[in-house]
mmCIF file of C-alpha atoms in Angstrom:
data_model
loop_
_atom_site.group_PDB
_atom_site.id
_atom_site.type_symbol
_atom_site.label_atom_id
_atom_site.label_comp_id
_atom_site.label_asym_id
_atom_site.label_seq_id
_atom_site.Cartn_x
_atom_site.Cartn_y
_atom_site.Cartn_z
ATOM 1 C CA MET A 20 -36.600 40.444 23.138
ATOM 2 C CA ASP A 21 -39.042 43.148 24.103
ATOM 3 C CA GLY A 22 -36.714 46.131 23.931
ATOM 4 C CA LYS A 23 -35.743 46.273 27.603
ATOM 5 C CA PRO A 24 -32.200 47.539 28.232
ATOM 6 C CA GLU A 25 -31.330 44.234 29.905
ATOM 7 C CA ASP A 26 -32.130 42.548 26.584
ATOM 8 C CA SER A 27 -29.507 44.512 24.653
ATOM 9 C CA PRO A 28 -27.199 42.339 22.528
ATOM 10 C CA SER A 29 -24.226 43.196 24.748
ATOM 11 C CA ARG A 30 -26.090 42.116 27.886
ATOM 12 C CA LEU A 31 -27.269 38.933 26.198
ATOM 13 C CA ILE A 32 -23.658 38.131 25.277
ATOM 14 C CA ASP A 33 -22.627 38.852 28.886
ATOM 15 C CA ALA A 34 -25.340 36.441 30.046
ATOM 16 C CA ARG A 35 -24.183 33.728 27.604
ATOM 17 C CA ILE A 36 -20.604 34.031 28.884
ATOM 18 C CA ASP A 37 -21.818 33.756 32.499
ATOM 19 C CA GLU A 38 -24.201 30.908 31.652
ATOM 20 C CA LEU A 39 -21.407 28.830 30.081
ATOM 21 C CA GLY A 40 -19.284 29.197 33.220
ATOM 22 C CA ASP A 41 -16.392 27.156 31.848
ATOM 23 C CA TRP A 42 -13.506 27.410 29.380
ATOM 24 C CA ARG A 43 -15.977 28.194 26.588
ATOM 25 C CA GLY A 44 -17.254 31.259 28.439
ATOM 26 C CA GLU A 45 -13.694 32.370 29.160
ATOM 27 C CA THR A 46 -12.740 31.862 25.509
ATOM 28 C CA LEU A 47 -15.811 33.702 24.217
ATOM 29 C CA ALA A 48 -15.082 36.590 26.619
ATOM 30 C CA ARG A 49 -11.447 36.744 25.457
ATOM 31 C CA VAL A 50 -12.400 36.677 21.780
ATOM 32 C CA ARG A 51 -14.986 39.380 22.397
ATOM 33 C CA ALA A 52 -12.351 41.579 24.054
ATOM 34 C CA LEU A 53 -10.017 41.062 21.087
ATOM 35 C CA VAL A 54 -12.764 41.996 18.604
ATOM 36 C CA ARG A 55 -13.423 45.193 20.572
ATOM 37 C CA GLN A 56 -9.690 46.010 20.726
ATOM 38 C CA ALA A 57 -9.268 45.425 16.997
ATOM 39 C CA ASP A 58 -12.342 47.514 16.129
ATOM 40 C CA PRO A 59 -13.540 49.976 18.782
ATOM 41 C CA ASP A 60 -16.520 50.814 16.495
ATOM 42 C CA VAL A 61 -17.778 47.231 16.368
ATOM 43 C CA ILE A 62 -21.491 46.631 16.852
ATOM 44 C CA GLU A 63 -22.581 43.661 18.936
ATOM 45 C CA GLU A 64 -25.673 41.829 17.785
ATOM 46 C CA TRP A 65 -27.631 38.758 18.926
ATOM 47 C CA LYS A 66 -28.995 36.700 16.030
ATOM 48 C CA TRP A 67 -30.309 33.290 15.090
ATOM 49 C CA ARG A 68 -31.742 32.387 18.492
ATOM 50 C CA GLY A 69 -28.672 33.174 20.499
ATOM 51 C CA VAL A 70 -25.506 33.685 18.468
ATOM 52 C CA PRO A 71 -23.221 36.607 19.325
ATOM 53 C CA VAL A 72 -22.422 38.553 16.153
ATOM 54 C CA TRP A 73 -19.886 41.326 15.667
ATOM 55 C CA SER A 74 -20.521 43.720 12.794
ATOM 56 C CA HIS A 75 -19.081 46.788 11.148
ATOM 57 C CA ALA A 76 -20.582 47.656 7.743
ATOM 58 C CA GLY A 77 -21.680 44.002 7.646
ATOM 59 C CA ILE A 78 -20.934 40.905 9.692
ATOM 60 C CA ILE A 79 -17.316 40.497 10.767
ATOM 61 C CA CYS A 80 -17.733 37.206 12.612
ATOM 62 C CA THR A 81 -19.977 35.162 14.851
ATOM 63 C CA GLY A 82 -19.063 33.469 18.126
ATOM 64 C CA GLU A 83 -20.794 30.125 18.447
ATOM 65 C CA THR A 84 -20.243 27.808 21.385
ATOM 66 C CA TYR A 85 -20.415 24.047 21.134
ATOM 67 C CA LYS A 86 -19.493 21.265 23.528
ATOM 68 C CA GLN A 87 -15.967 20.848 22.165
ATOM 69 C CA VAL A 88 -15.214 24.208 20.479
ATOM 70 C CA VAL A 89 -15.799 27.916 20.399
ATOM 71 C CA LYS A 90 -16.235 28.656 16.696
ATOM 72 C CA LEU A 91 -15.506 32.055 15.197
ATOM 73 C CA THR A 92 -17.050 32.150 11.751
ATOM 74 C CA PHE A 93 -15.948 35.003 9.508
ATOM 75 C CA ALA A 94 -18.736 35.864 7.077
ATOM 76 C CA LYS A 95 -16.326 36.713 4.236
ATOM 77 C CA GLY A 96 -13.378 34.684 5.478
ATOM 78 C CA ALA A 97 -12.610 33.129 2.098
ATOM 79 C CA SER A 98 -11.793 36.633 0.819
ATOM 80 C CA LEU A 99 -9.357 37.416 3.637
ATOM 81 C CA GLU A 100 -5.620 36.904 3.734
ATOM 82 C CA ASP A 101 -4.746 34.536 6.578
ATOM 83 C CA PRO A 102 -0.938 34.649 6.855
ATOM 84 C CA ALA A 103 -0.975 33.077 10.339
ATOM 85 C CA SER A 104 -3.240 30.223 9.130
ATOM 86 C CA LEU A 105 -5.809 30.809 11.865
ATOM 87 C CA PHE A 106 -8.671 29.402 9.789
ATOM 88 C CA ASN A 107 -8.994 25.704 10.568
ATOM 89 C CA SER A 108 -12.659 24.988 9.849
ATOM 90 C CA SER A 109 -15.240 25.551 7.077
ATOM 91 C CA LEU A 110 -12.374 25.674 4.601
ATOM 92 C CA GLU A 111 -14.270 24.136 1.702
ATOM 93 C CA GLY A 112 -16.785 26.945 1.099
ATOM 94 C CA ASN A 113 -16.473 29.915 -1.212
ATOM 95 C CA THR A 114 -17.470 32.534 1.345
ATOM 96 C CA ARG A 115 -17.069 31.727 5.045
ATOM 97 C CA ARG A 116 -14.076 30.521 7.016
ATOM 98 C CA ALA A 117 -13.979 29.603 10.690
ATOM 99 C CA ILE A 118 -11.584 29.224 13.576
ATOM 100 C CA ASP A 119 -12.344 26.383 15.979
ATOM 101 C CA ILE A 120 -10.812 27.001 19.407
ATOM 102 C CA ARG A 121 -10.627 23.966 21.642
ATOM 103 C CA GLU A 122 -10.154 23.798 25.395
ATOM 104 C CA GLY A 123 -6.567 24.657 26.361
ATOM 105 C CA GLU A 124 -5.640 26.112 22.971
ATOM 106 C CA THR A 125 -3.892 29.458 22.878
ATOM 107 C CA ILE A 126 -5.282 32.198 20.651
ATOM 108 C CA ASP A 127 -2.742 34.085 18.519
ATOM 109 C CA GLU A 128 -4.200 37.387 19.657
ATOM 110 C CA ASP A 129 -2.190 39.651 17.344
ATOM 111 C CA ALA A 130 -3.010 37.530 14.292
ATOM 112 C CA LEU A 131 -6.697 37.427 15.239
ATOM 113 C CA LYS A 132 -6.816 41.226 15.537
ATOM 114 C CA VAL A 133 -5.178 41.534 12.098
ATOM 115 C CA LEU A 134 -7.848 39.205 10.687
ATOM 116 C CA ILE A 135 -10.638 41.211 12.345
ATOM 117 C CA ARG A 136 -9.263 44.484 10.955
ATOM 118 C CA ALA A 137 -9.002 42.905 7.504
ATOM 119 C CA ALA A 138 -12.658 41.815 7.720
ATOM 120 C CA VAL A 139 -13.688 45.356 8.680
ATOM 121 C CA ALA A 140 -11.640 46.789 5.800
ATOM 122 C CA LEU A 141 -13.285 44.356 3.387
ATOM 123 C CA ASN A 142 -16.764 45.224 4.681
ATOM 124 C CA THR A 143 -16.173 48.971 4.496
ATOM 125 C CA SER A 144 -14.621 48.756 1.018
ATOM 126 C CA ALA A 145 -17.547 46.641 -0.198
ATOM 127 C CA LYS A 146 -19.998 49.156 1.272
ATOM 128 C CA ALA A 147 -18.150 52.027 -0.430
ATOM 129 C CA ALA A 148 -18.238 50.143 -3.727
ATOM 130 C CA ARG A 149 -22.053 49.792 -3.452
ATOM 131 C CA SER A 150 -22.555 53.502 -2.748
ATOM 132 C CA PRO A 151 -23.775 55.574 -5.694
ATOM 133 C CA LYS A 152 -20.845 57.149 -7.460
ATOM 134 C CA LYS A 153 -20.770 60.774 -8.373
ATOM 135 C CA PRO A 154 -20.696 61.374 -12.127
ATOM 136 C CA LYS A 155 -17.267 62.255 -13.446
ATOM 137 C CA SER A 156 -16.812 65.799 -14.705
ATOM 138 C CA ALA A 157 -15.952 66.029 -18.354
#
């Protein structure tokens, strides 16, 4: 990237969606729209040689595309409540959790937005906890 506007993370994600041109592009576009609906203040990034990343006070999730799945990896997924049991991949780790979406599968959009908002809340609470605290008055 050389800083041109057409190289912005959002445009690179647009290009990836167009480049895929199949169910994976459609799924990535839908997931992206849901992330934006769940968190209008989300920041789109492009990391690790071509992975869409959505952040707010830290990484919320990544959107990787493979031959058989679109994988949403939540950076702190192991710390999130998942009442709808969306996480179906990377379940063994202590930090991340992922959702593998296969061709033809339906996304529980409401549950995904709840998960995204929970990830944002966790990131913002963790950031607040790291901020210097004011001394208590005696």
